[in-house]
Coordinates of C-alpha atoms in Angstrom, one line a residue:
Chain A
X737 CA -12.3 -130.6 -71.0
X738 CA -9.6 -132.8 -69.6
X739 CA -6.5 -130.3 -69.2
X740 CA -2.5 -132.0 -68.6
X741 CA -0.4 -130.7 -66.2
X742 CA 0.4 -127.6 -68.4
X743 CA -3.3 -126.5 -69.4
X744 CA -3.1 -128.1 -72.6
X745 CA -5.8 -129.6 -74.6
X746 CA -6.4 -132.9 -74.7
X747 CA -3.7 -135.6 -76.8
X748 CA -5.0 -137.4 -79.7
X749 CA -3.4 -140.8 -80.2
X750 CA -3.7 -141.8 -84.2
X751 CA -2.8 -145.3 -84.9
X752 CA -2.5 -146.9 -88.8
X753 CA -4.8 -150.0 -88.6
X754 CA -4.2 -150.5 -92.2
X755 CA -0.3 -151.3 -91.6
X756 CA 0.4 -155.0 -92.4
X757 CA 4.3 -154.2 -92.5
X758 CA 4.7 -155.9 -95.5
X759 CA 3.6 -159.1 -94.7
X760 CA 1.4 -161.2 -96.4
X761 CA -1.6 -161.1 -94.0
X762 CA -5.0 -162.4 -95.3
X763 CA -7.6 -161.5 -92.3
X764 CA -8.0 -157.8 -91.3
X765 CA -7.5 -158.6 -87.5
X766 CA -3.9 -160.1 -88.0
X767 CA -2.8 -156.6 -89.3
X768 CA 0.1 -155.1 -87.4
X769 CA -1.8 -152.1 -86.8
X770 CA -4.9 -153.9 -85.8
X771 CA -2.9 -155.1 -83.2
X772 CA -0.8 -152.4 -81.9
X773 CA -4.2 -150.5 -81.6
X774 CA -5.7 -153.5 -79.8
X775 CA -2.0 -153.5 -77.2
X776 CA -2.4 -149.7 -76.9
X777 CA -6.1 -150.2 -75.6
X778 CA -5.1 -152.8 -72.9
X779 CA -1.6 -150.7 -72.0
X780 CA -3.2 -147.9 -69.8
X781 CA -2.7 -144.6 -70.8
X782 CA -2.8 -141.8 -69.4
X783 CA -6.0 -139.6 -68.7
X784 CA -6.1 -136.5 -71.9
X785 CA -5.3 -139.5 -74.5
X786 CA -7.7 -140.5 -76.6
X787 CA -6.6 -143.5 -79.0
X788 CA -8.3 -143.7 -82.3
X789 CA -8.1 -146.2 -85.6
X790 CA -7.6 -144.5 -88.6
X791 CA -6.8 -145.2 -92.2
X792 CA -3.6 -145.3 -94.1
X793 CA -0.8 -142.6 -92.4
X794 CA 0.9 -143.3 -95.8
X795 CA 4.1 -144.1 -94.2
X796 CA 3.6 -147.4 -95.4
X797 CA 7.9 -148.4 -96.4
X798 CA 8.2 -147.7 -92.2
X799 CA 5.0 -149.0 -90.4
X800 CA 3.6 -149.4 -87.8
X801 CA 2.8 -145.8 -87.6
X802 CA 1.7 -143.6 -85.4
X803 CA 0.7 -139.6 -85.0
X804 CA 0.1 -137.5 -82.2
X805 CA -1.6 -134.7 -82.2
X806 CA -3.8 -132.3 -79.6
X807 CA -5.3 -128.4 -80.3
X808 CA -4.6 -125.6 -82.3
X809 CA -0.9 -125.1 -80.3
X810 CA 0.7 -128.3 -80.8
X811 CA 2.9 -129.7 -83.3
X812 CA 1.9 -132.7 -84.7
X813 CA 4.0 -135.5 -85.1
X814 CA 4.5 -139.0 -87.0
X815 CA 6.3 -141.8 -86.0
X816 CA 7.1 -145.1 -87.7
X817 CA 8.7 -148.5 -87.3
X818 CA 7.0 -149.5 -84.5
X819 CA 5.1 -152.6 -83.8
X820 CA 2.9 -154.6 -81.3
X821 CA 5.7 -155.9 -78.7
X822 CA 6.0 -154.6 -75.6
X823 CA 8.8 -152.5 -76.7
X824 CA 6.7 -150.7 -79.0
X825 CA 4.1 -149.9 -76.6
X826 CA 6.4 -148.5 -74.0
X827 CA 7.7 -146.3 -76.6
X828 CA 4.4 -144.8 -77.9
X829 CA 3.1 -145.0 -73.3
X830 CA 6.1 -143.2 -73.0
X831 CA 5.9 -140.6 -75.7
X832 CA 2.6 -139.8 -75.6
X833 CA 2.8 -139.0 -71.9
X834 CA 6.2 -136.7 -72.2
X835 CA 3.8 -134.8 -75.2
X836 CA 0.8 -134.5 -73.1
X837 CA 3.0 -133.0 -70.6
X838 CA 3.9 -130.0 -73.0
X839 CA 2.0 -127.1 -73.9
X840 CA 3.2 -126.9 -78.1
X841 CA 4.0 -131.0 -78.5
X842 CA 8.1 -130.1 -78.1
X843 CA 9.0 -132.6 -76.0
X844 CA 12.9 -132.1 -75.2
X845 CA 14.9 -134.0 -77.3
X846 CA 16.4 -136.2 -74.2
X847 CA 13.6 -136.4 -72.5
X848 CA 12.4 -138.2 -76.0
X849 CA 12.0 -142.2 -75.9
X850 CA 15.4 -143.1 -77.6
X851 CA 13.0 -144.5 -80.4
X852 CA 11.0 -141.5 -81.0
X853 CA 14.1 -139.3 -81.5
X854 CA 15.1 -142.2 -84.5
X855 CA 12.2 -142.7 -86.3
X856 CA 10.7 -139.1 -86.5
X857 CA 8.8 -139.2 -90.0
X858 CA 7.8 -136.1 -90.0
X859 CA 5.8 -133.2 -88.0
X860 CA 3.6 -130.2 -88.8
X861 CA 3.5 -127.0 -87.1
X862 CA 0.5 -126.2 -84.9
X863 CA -2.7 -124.7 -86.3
X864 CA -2.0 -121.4 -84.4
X865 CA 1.7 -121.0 -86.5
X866 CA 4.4 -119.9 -84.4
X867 CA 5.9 -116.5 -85.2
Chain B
X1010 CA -13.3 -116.2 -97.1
X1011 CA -12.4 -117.7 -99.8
X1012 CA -14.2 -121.3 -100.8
X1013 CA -13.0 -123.2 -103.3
X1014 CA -14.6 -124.9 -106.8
X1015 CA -16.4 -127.6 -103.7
X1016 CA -16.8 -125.0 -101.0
X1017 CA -13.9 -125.9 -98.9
X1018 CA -11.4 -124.2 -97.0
X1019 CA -8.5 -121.9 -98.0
X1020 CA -5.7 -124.1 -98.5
X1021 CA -2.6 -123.6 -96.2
X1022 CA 1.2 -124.3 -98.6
X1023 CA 4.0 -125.2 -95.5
X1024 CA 7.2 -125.0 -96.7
X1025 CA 10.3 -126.5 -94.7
X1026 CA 12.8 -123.4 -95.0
X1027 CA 15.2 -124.9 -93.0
X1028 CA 16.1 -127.6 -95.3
X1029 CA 19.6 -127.7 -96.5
X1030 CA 19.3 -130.9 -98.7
X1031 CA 22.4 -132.2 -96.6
X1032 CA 24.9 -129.5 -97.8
X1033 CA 27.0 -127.4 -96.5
X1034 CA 24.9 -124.1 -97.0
X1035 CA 26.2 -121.2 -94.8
X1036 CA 24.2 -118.2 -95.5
X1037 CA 20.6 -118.6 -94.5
X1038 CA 19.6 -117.3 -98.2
X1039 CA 21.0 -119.9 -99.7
X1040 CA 19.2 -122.8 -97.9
X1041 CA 17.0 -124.8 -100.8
X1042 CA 14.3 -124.4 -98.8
X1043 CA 14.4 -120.7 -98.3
X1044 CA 15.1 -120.7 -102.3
X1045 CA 11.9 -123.0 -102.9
X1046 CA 9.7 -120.8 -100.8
X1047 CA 11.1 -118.0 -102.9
X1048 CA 10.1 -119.4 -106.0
X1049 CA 6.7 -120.5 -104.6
X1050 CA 6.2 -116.8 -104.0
X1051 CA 7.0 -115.9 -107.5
X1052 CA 5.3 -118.9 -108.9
X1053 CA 1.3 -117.5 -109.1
X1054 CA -0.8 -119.8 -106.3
X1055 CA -4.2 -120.2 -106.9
X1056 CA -6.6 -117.9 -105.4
X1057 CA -7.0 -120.1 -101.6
X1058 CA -3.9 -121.2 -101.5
X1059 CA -1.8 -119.5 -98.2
X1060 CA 2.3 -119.7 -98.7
X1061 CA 3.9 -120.2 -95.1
X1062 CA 7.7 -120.3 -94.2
X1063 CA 7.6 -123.0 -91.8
X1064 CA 10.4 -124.1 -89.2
X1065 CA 12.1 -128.0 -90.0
X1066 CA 9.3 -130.3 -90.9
X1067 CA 11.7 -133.4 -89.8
X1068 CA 12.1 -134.9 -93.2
X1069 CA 15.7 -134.0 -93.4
X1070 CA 16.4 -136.9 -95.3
X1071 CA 13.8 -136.6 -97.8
X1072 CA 13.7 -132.3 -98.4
X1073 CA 12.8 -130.4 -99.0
X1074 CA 9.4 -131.0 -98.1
X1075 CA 6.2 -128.9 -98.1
X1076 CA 2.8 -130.0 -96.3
X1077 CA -0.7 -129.6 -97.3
X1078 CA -3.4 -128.4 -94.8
X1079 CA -7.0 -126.8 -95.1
X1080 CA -9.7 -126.8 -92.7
X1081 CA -11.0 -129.6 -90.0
X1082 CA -11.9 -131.6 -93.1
X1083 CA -9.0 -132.3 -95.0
X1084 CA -6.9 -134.8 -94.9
X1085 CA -2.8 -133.1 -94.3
X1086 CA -0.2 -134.1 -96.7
X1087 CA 3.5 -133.9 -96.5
X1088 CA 5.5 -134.3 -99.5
X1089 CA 9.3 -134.9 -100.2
X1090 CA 12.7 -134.9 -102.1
X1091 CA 11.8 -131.5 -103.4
X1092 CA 13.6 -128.5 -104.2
X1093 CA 13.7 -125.0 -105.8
X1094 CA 14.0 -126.3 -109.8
X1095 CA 10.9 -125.1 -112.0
X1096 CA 10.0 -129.1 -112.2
X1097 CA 9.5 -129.3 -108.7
X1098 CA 7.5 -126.0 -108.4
X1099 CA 5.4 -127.0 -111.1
X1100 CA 4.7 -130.0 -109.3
X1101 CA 3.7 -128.4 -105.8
X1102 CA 1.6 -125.8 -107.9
X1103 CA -0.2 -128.0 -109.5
X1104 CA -0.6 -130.7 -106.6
X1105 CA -2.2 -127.9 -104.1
X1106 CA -4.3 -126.9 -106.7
X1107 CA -5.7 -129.9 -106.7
X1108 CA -5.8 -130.3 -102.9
X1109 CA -7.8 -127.0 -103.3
X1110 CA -10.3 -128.3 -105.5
X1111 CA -11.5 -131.2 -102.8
X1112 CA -13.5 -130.9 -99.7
X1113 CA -11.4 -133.8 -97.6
X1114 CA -8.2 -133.2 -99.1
X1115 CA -8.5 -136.7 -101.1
X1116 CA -7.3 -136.3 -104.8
X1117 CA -7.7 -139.4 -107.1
X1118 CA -4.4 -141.2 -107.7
X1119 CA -4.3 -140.6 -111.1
X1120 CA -4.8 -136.6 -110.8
X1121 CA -1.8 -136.4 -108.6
X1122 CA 1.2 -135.2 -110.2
X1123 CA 3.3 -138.2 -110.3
X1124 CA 6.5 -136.3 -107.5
X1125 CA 3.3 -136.9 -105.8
X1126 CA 2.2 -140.3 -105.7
X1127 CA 6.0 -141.1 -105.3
X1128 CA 7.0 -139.1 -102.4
X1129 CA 4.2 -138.7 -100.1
X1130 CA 5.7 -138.9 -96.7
X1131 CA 3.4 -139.4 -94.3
X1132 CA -0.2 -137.9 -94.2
X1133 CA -2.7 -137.6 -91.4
X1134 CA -6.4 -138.0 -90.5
X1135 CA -8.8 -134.9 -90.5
X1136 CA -9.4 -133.0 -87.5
X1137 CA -13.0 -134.3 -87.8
X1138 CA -12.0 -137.4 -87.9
X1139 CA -13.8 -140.1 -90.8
X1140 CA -16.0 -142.4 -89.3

């Protein structure tokens, strides 16, 4: 099992491919989400990621959307108004490599892309609950 | 341990006790969340259902918030614009109770109190993810 530069587990990378940011869009594969997934596969990240599809993150007034999770001792958290520009995906590259670098998913709160530290939905403590 | 009416997993209740509904609360005691996790206590949970004190969910905008958990299967929850009034309570207790009473977490629109269905935050996949 892959292990980041602190020994933790593995990073799962949870993208909303249901999130058509409000717009009218008629075929699936025009979706927002559809194709920040589709940017996030071409971007390159880092070994320990693994990206996945999912359903509905429910964040739907601030999509795209995005969670990251990985083991029993992280946090998990959600992050919203991004989308499928190049911006977007350096954010989420960015931010998903600062939380594969932790052991608990608390990434400081500089070392934070400026967009992650804006448009925190929310988070949930890790499986194993901190004292 | 305990399985519920479909066999699942004990239920884990995560209440934001940091939350301070933006005011100017200067004893720890009297922080809304610490007063809704108080009355959660008090309130009779189903058999299942595990009451945690959590630290700051990052819905400070929306609290107080609770989350929903149970088991690799279910889908997490995390709910808003709460607080420690008996409307509120009743809501949560009767909302986890349903969440109990599912194997993926998934209760029917309709049979979600209606705080609910109007102030879902953000939810997120099961660890075993659906296919």
């Amino acid at each position: 099992m892959y292990k980041g530069e602190t020994g933790g587990e593995p990073v799962d990378l949870l993208i909303c491919t249901k999130c058509k940011m409000g717009l009218p869009v008629e075929d699936e594969a025009d979706r927002p989400g559809v194709k920040l997934h589709a940017a996030l596969r071409q971007a390159g990240l880092p070994d320990g990621v693994r990206l996945h599809a999912v359903e509905c993150l429910s964040n739907c007034d601030h999509g795209c959307s995005v969670a990251l999770r990985g083991g029993p001792k992280r946090w998990t958290y959600v992050y919203g108004n991004l989308d499928a520009q190049e911006a977007s995906v350096e954010t989420i590259v960015e931010g998903v490599t600062r939380y594969l670098d932790t052991e608990n998913g608390l990434v400081p709160w500089r070392e934070r892309p400026v967009h992650f530290r804006k448009n925190c939905i929310a988070r949930i403590p890790p499986l194993e609950l901190p004292e």
